[in-house]
């Protein structure tokens, strides 16, 4: 048994994801595949187009064997914390041999740049540039370019490399034996606005779904089958809920929210008083220092009650969303090697510790709020009542 790992969102699961899984298994002799997947909220600061249970089924049909949920506090975090949470879960299982991710550079250059950036990330030079208003990635790029030249700076500056570099950094910090591997994207880039030969970016597919354009040739048949009955979700449906939350919150609550710093709390509260919809709110807050993605994440963290303390807590459990018979074999092995509890039931997991209780509460609350963002409103309590999917291979 050789177990591979992937960290993903599958928002939605498309032909490019299927291609990655097929290549990973074929090129690295992977017999079993575990995927750590975002739940109902995703890293770009958005709701997922369909819920985590439906996306889990798509992934199992597409070649994954075991789906573990990335806790919402990590799914709605920076690229660094998103990656660290995913790697931490894979490492904690104690039985994952290899990791696959997409990038624009080879694994040797990525590993070298990850090591170099680890050395300078907390340097005075980086901190000074951030104080001058640069974002963390831009500050890192400038320092790497100055110290090591354009070759490595270009690797760091390539958008398709951002998460890959963070995965490798996380592996280094955890002193992990998981071997990273990378795969060039098939035909289209991460946020491409054009499909090519049956491949398209997830953002293009989501936009097509929401705007009623044809998209069925861009996703596998089993994903199409799920979309035929799935509830479609859109963050715009949370417009008034978000404005209500911001207009009734205290500055102390905003300050305690993850990734709020440098006076961002004042911009958020001021913008909430004059904005009438989500787009107004985002652009009234946006500045050179604060990207739209960061603002969207902060707003959703505030809406869901995710604090700075939550993101400083390591994922306390591995929650299984779906599996097949090979996934059951992974679980059988992991139960002997894992250093965190593994389970399918939030009701049981929340009883294990105060940290588990907190993360389960956040998960359930986030799902209940997510249930208001669909074209059909979903009742509360789904996270406690949904049965784990056990699908055929």
Coordinates of C-alpha atoms in Angstrom, one line a residue:
X1 CA 0.0 0.0 0.0
X2 CA 1.4 3.4 -1.0
X3 CA -0.8 6.3 0.2
X4 CA -0.9 9.6 -1.6
X5 CA -2.3 12.9 -0.3
X6 CA -3.8 15.9 -2.0
X7 CA -5.1 19.1 -0.4
X8 CA -8.0 20.6 -2.5
X9 CA -11.2 22.5 -2.6
X10 CA -12.9 20.8 -5.6
X11 CA -15.1 23.8 -6.1
X12 CA -16.3 22.0 -8.2
X13 CA -14.5 18.8 -9.1
X14 CA -13.5 19.2 -12.8
X15 CA -11.5 17.5 -15.6
X16 CA -8.3 19.0 -14.4
X17 CA -8.7 17.5 -10.9
X18 CA -9.4 14.1 -12.5
X19 CA -6.3 14.5 -14.6
X20 CA -4.1 15.3 -11.5
X21 CA -5.4 12.2 -9.7
X22 CA -4.8 9.9 -12.6
X23 CA -1.3 11.2 -13.2
X24 CA -0.4 11.1 -9.5
X25 CA -1.4 7.5 -9.2
X26 CA 0.3 6.5 -12.4
X27 CA 3.5 8.4 -12.0
X28 CA 4.1 7.6 -8.3
X29 CA 2.6 4.2 -7.9
X30 CA -0.1 5.5 -5.6
X31 CA -2.5 2.7 -4.6
X32 CA -4.6 4.7 -2.1
X33 CA -5.5 8.4 -2.1
X34 CA -6.6 10.6 0.8
X35 CA -7.8 14.2 0.1
X36 CA -8.0 17.0 2.7
X37 CA -10.8 19.1 1.3
X38 CA -12.3 22.5 2.3
X39 CA -15.8 22.4 3.6
X40 CA -18.6 24.8 2.8
X41 CA -16.3 27.9 2.8
X42 CA -13.2 28.2 0.7
X43 CA -9.9 30.0 0.8
X44 CA -10.7 32.8 -1.6
X45 CA -13.2 34.0 0.9
X46 CA -16.4 32.6 -0.6
X47 CA -19.0 29.9 -0.2
X48 CA -18.5 26.7 -2.1
X49 CA -20.8 26.3 -5.2
X50 CA -22.3 23.1 -3.8
X51 CA -21.9 21.7 -0.4
X52 CA -19.0 19.6 1.0
X53 CA -20.9 16.4 1.0
X54 CA -21.8 16.6 -2.7
X55 CA -18.2 17.7 -3.6
X56 CA -16.9 14.7 -1.5
X57 CA -18.9 12.3 -3.7
X58 CA -17.6 14.0 -6.8
X59 CA -14.0 13.4 -5.6
X60 CA -14.6 9.8 -4.6
X61 CA -16.1 9.1 -8.1
X62 CA -13.0 10.9 -9.5
X63 CA -10.4 8.6 -7.9
X64 CA -10.0 9.7 -4.3
X65 CA -10.5 7.1 -1.6
X66 CA -10.9 9.0 1.6
X67 CA -12.0 12.6 2.1
X68 CA -11.1 14.5 5.3
X69 CA -12.5 17.9 6.0
X70 CA -10.2 20.8 6.5
X71 CA -11.6 22.7 9.4
X72 CA -13.3 26.0 8.5
X73 CA -10.9 28.1 10.5
X74 CA -8.1 26.9 8.2
X75 CA -10.2 26.8 5.0
X76 CA -10.9 30.5 5.5
X77 CA -7.4 31.5 6.2
X78 CA -4.3 32.8 4.5
X79 CA -2.5 30.5 2.0
X80 CA 0.1 29.8 4.7
X81 CA -2.4 28.6 7.3
X82 CA -4.6 26.9 4.7
X83 CA -1.6 24.9 3.6
X84 CA -0.3 24.2 7.1
X85 CA -3.7 22.9 8.2
X86 CA -3.9 20.5 5.3
X87 CA -0.3 19.3 5.7
X88 CA -0.8 18.9 9.5
X89 CA -3.8 16.6 8.9
X90 CA -2.0 14.5 6.4
X91 CA 1.1 14.3 8.6
X92 CA -1.0 13.5 11.6
X93 CA -2.5 10.4 9.9
X94 CA 1.0 8.9 10.1
X95 CA 0.7 6.8 7.0
X96 CA 0.8 9.2 4.0
X97 CA 3.8 8.7 1.7
X98 CA 3.5 11.4 -1.0
X99 CA 1.9 14.7 -1.7
X100 CA 0.7 16.0 -5.1
X101 CA 0.0 19.6 -6.0
X102 CA -0.1 21.8 -9.2
X103 CA 2.5 24.4 -9.9
X104 CA 4.4 26.2 -12.7
X105 CA 7.9 25.2 -11.5
X106 CA 9.8 22.0 -10.9
X107 CA 10.0 20.4 -7.4
X108 CA 13.7 21.2 -7.1
X109 CA 13.3 24.9 -7.6
X110 CA 10.2 25.0 -5.4
X111 CA 12.0 23.2 -2.6
X112 CA 15.0 25.6 -2.8
X113 CA 12.8 28.7 -2.8
X114 CA 10.7 27.3 0.1
X115 CA 13.9 26.8 2.2
X116 CA 15.2 30.3 1.3
X117 CA 11.9 32.0 2.1
X118 CA 11.7 30.2 5.4
X119 CA 15.1 31.8 6.3
X120 CA 14.0 35.3 5.5
X121 CA 10.2 35.4 6.2
X122 CA 10.6 36.9 9.7
X123 CA 13.6 39.1 8.8
X124 CA 13.7 42.8 9.6
X125 CA 13.8 43.5 5.8
X126 CA 10.4 41.8 5.3
X127 CA 8.9 43.4 8.4
X128 CA 10.0 46.8 7.3
X129 CA 8.5 46.5 3.8
X130 CA 5.2 45.3 5.3
X131 CA 5.2 48.4 7.6
X132 CA 5.7 50.5 4.5
X133 CA 2.4 49.0 3.1
X134 CA 3.5 46.0 1.0
X135 CA 1.6 42.8 1.3
X136 CA 3.5 39.8 2.8
X137 CA 4.0 38.0 -0.5
X138 CA 5.3 41.2 -2.2
X139 CA 7.6 41.9 0.7
X140 CA 9.0 38.4 0.5
X141 CA 9.5 38.7 -3.2
X142 CA 11.5 41.8 -2.9
X143 CA 13.8 40.4 -0.3
X144 CA 14.3 37.1 -2.2
X145 CA 15.1 39.0 -5.4
X146 CA 17.6 41.2 -3.6
X147 CA 19.3 38.3 -1.8
X148 CA 19.2 35.5 -4.3
X149 CA 18.3 37.0 -7.7
X150 CA 15.5 36.9 -10.3
X151 CA 15.4 33.2 -10.8
X152 CA 14.2 32.4 -7.3
X153 CA 12.1 35.6 -7.1
X154 CA 10.3 34.6 -10.3
X155 CA 9.4 31.2 -8.7
X156 CA 8.1 33.0 -5.6
X157 CA 6.2 35.5 -7.7
X158 CA 4.3 33.0 -9.9
X159 CA 0.6 32.7 -8.7
X160 CA 0.4 29.0 -9.5
X161 CA 3.3 28.3 -7.1
X162 CA 1.9 30.1 -4.0
X163 CA 0.2 27.1 -2.4
X164 CA 2.9 24.6 -3.5
X165 CA 5.6 26.7 -1.7
X166 CA 3.4 26.8 1.4
X167 CA 2.9 23.0 1.3
X168 CA 6.7 22.5 1.2
X169 CA 7.3 25.1 4.0
X170 CA 4.7 23.2 6.1
X171 CA 6.5 19.9 5.5
X172 CA 9.8 21.5 6.5
X173 CA 8.3 22.9 9.7
X174 CA 6.7 19.6 10.7
X175 CA 9.9 17.7 9.8
X176 CA 7.6 15.5 7.7
X177 CA 8.7 12.4 5.7
X178 CA 5.9 13.0 3.1
X179 CA 7.5 13.5 -0.3
X180 CA 6.2 16.4 -2.3
X181 CA 5.6 16.1 -6.0
X182 CA 4.3 18.6 -8.5
X183 CA 2.3 18.5 -11.7
X184 CA 2.1 21.3 -14.4
X185 CA -1.5 22.5 -14.9
X186 CA -3.2 21.0 -17.9
X187 CA -4.0 23.5 -20.7
X188 CA -5.3 26.4 -18.5
X189 CA -4.0 28.5 -15.7
X190 CA -5.5 28.8 -12.2
X191 CA -7.9 31.7 -12.9
X192 CA -8.1 31.5 -16.7
X193 CA -11.2 32.9 -18.2
X194 CA -11.2 30.7 -21.2
X195 CA -11.7 26.9 -21.5
X196 CA -9.4 24.8 -23.7
X197 CA -9.9 21.2 -24.9
X198 CA -12.4 20.3 -22.1
X199 CA -10.3 21.9 -19.4
X200 CA -11.2 25.1 -17.6
X201 CA -10.3 26.8 -14.3
X202 CA -12.7 26.3 -11.4
X203 CA -13.4 30.0 -11.3
X204 CA -14.5 29.9 -15.0
X205 CA -16.8 26.9 -14.3
X206 CA -18.3 28.5 -11.2
X207 CA -19.0 31.7 -13.2
X208 CA -20.6 29.6 -15.9
X209 CA -22.9 27.8 -13.5
X210 CA -24.0 31.0 -11.8
X211 CA -24.6 32.8 -15.1
X212 CA -26.4 29.9 -16.8
X213 CA -23.7 29.2 -19.4
X214 CA -22.9 25.7 -20.7
X215 CA -20.3 24.0 -18.5
X216 CA -21.0 20.2 -18.7
X217 CA -18.2 19.4 -21.0
X218 CA -15.7 20.8 -18.5
X219 CA -16.6 18.5 -15.6
X220 CA -16.8 14.6 -15.5
X221 CA -20.2 12.9 -16.0
X222 CA -20.5 12.0 -12.3
X223 CA -20.0 15.7 -11.3
X224 CA -22.7 16.6 -13.8
X225 CA -25.0 14.0 -12.3
X226 CA -24.6 15.6 -8.9
X227 CA -25.2 19.1 -10.2
X228 CA -28.5 17.9 -11.7
X229 CA -30.0 17.7 -8.1
X230 CA -27.6 19.8 -6.0
X231 CA -28.5 23.1 -4.3
X232 CA -26.4 25.9 -5.9
X233 CA -24.8 28.4 -3.4
X234 CA -23.8 32.0 -4.0
X235 CA -22.2 34.4 -1.4
X236 CA -24.4 37.3 -2.7
X237 CA -27.3 35.5 -1.0
X238 CA -25.6 36.4 2.3
X239 CA -25.5 40.2 1.5
X240 CA -28.0 41.4 4.2
X241 CA -26.8 38.8 6.8
X242 CA -23.2 40.1 6.5
X243 CA -24.3 43.8 6.7
X244 CA -26.5 43.0 9.7
X245 CA -23.6 41.3 11.4
X246 CA -21.1 44.1 10.7
X247 CA -23.6 46.9 11.7
X248 CA -24.3 45.2 15.1
X249 CA -20.8 44.0 16.1
X250 CA -18.4 45.7 18.4
X251 CA -14.9 46.9 17.6
X252 CA -13.5 44.4 20.1
X253 CA -15.1 41.5 18.3
X254 CA -13.7 42.7 15.0
X255 CA -10.3 43.1 16.5
X256 CA -10.4 39.5 17.8
X257 CA -11.1 38.2 14.3
X258 CA -8.3 36.4 12.5
X259 CA -6.2 38.5 10.2
X260 CA -7.4 41.8 11.4
X261 CA -4.5 44.2 12.0
X262 CA -3.2 47.7 11.2
X263 CA -6.5 49.4 11.8
X264 CA -8.5 47.2 9.5
X265 CA -11.3 47.0 12.1
X266 CA -12.0 50.7 11.7
X267 CA -12.2 50.4 7.9
X268 CA -14.6 47.5 8.2
X269 CA -17.0 49.2 10.7
X270 CA -16.9 52.5 8.8
X271 CA -17.6 50.7 5.5
X272 CA -20.5 48.8 7.0
X273 CA -22.3 52.0 7.8
X274 CA -22.3 53.4 4.2
X275 CA -22.4 50.2 2.1
X276 CA -25.7 48.7 0.8
X277 CA -24.4 45.4 -0.6
X278 CA -21.4 43.1 -0.5
X279 CA -19.6 44.6 -3.5
X280 CA -19.9 48.1 -2.0
X281 CA -18.6 46.8 1.3
X282 CA -15.6 45.2 -0.3
X283 CA -14.5 48.1 -2.3
X284 CA -15.1 50.6 0.5
X285 CA -12.7 48.5 2.6
X286 CA -10.1 47.7 -0.1
X287 CA -6.8 49.4 -0.1
X288 CA -3.2 48.8 -1.3
X289 CA -2.6 46.9 1.9
X290 CA -5.7 44.8 1.9
X291 CA -6.6 42.5 -1.0
X292 CA -10.2 41.7 -1.8
X293 CA -9.5 38.0 -1.0
X294 CA -8.2 38.9 2.4
X295 CA -11.2 41.2 3.1
X296 CA -13.6 38.5 2.0
X297 CA -12.0 36.0 4.4
X298 CA -12.0 38.5 7.3
X299 CA -15.7 39.3 6.8
X300 CA -16.6 35.6 6.7
X301 CA -14.4 34.8 9.7
X302 CA -16.3 37.6 11.6
X303 CA -19.7 36.3 10.4
X304 CA -18.8 32.7 11.5
X305 CA -17.1 33.8 14.8
X306 CA -13.6 32.5 13.9
X307 CA -11.0 34.2 16.1
X308 CA -7.3 34.6 16.3
X309 CA -7.2 32.0 19.0
X310 CA -9.0 29.4 16.8
X311 CA -6.4 29.6 14.0
X312 CA -3.6 29.2 16.5
X313 CA -5.0 25.8 17.5
X314 CA -3.9 22.9 15.5
X315 CA -6.7 20.8 13.9
X316 CA -7.7 18.6 16.9
X317 CA -9.3 15.8 14.8
X318 CA -9.6 14.3 11.3
X319 CA -13.3 14.3 10.3
X320 CA -14.2 11.9 7.5
X321 CA -16.7 13.2 4.9
X322 CA -16.7 10.2 2.4
X323 CA -14.8 7.1 1.5
X324 CA -14.8 3.9 -0.5
X325 CA -13.4 0.5 0.3
X326 CA -9.8 1.6 -0.2
X327 CA -10.6 4.5 2.0
X328 CA -11.6 2.1 4.7
X329 CA -8.2 0.4 4.3
X330 CA -6.5 3.8 4.7
X331 CA -8.5 4.4 7.9
X332 CA -7.6 0.9 9.2
X333 CA -4.0 1.8 8.9
X334 CA -4.3 5.3 10.1
X335 CA -6.0 4.3 13.3
X336 CA -2.8 2.5 14.2
X337 CA -0.5 5.4 13.3
X338 CA -2.5 8.7 13.7
X339 CA -1.7 11.0 16.6
X340 CA -5.1 12.7 16.4
X341 CA -8.6 11.2 16.7
X342 CA -10.3 10.2 13.5
X343 CA -14.1 10.1 13.2
X344 CA -17.2 10.6 11.1
X345 CA -19.5 12.0 13.7
X346 CA -19.3 15.6 15.0
X347 CA -21.4 14.5 18.0
X348 CA -18.8 12.0 19.0
X349 CA -15.8 14.1 18.1
X350 CA -16.9 17.2 20.1
X351 CA -16.9 15.1 23.3
X352 CA -13.2 14.4 23.1
X353 CA -11.7 17.7 24.3
X354 CA -12.5 21.4 24.6
X355 CA -10.6 22.0 21.4
X356 CA -12.7 19.4 19.6
X357 CA -15.8 20.9 21.0
X358 CA -14.8 24.4 19.7
X359 CA -13.9 23.2 16.2
X360 CA -17.1 21.1 15.9
X361 CA -19.2 24.1 17.0
X362 CA -17.5 26.3 14.4
X363 CA -18.1 23.6 11.7
X364 CA -21.8 23.2 12.6
X365 CA -22.4 27.0 12.8
X366 CA -20.7 27.6 9.5
X367 CA -22.8 24.9 7.8
X368 CA -26.0 26.4 9.3
X369 CA -25.1 29.8 7.9
X370 CA -24.0 28.3 4.6
X371 CA -27.5 26.8 4.4
X372 CA -28.8 30.4 3.9
X373 CA -26.7 31.0 0.8
X374 CA -28.3 28.5 -1.5
X375 CA -31.2 28.7 -4.0
X376 CA -33.0 26.5 -1.5
X377 CA -32.7 27.3 2.3
X378 CA -31.4 24.3 4.2
X379 CA -32.4 23.7 7.9
X380 CA -29.9 23.8 10.8
X381 CA -28.1 20.8 12.2
X382 CA -27.0 19.1 8.9
X383 CA -23.5 18.6 10.2
X384 CA -24.8 16.5 13.0
X385 CA -27.4 14.5 11.0
X386 CA -25.6 13.8 7.7
X387 CA -24.3 10.2 7.4
X388 CA -20.9 9.6 6.0
X389 CA -20.8 8.5 2.4
X390 CA -19.4 5.0 1.7
X391 CA -19.2 4.7 -2.0
X392 CA -18.2 1.8 -4.3
X393 CA -14.7 1.9 -5.9

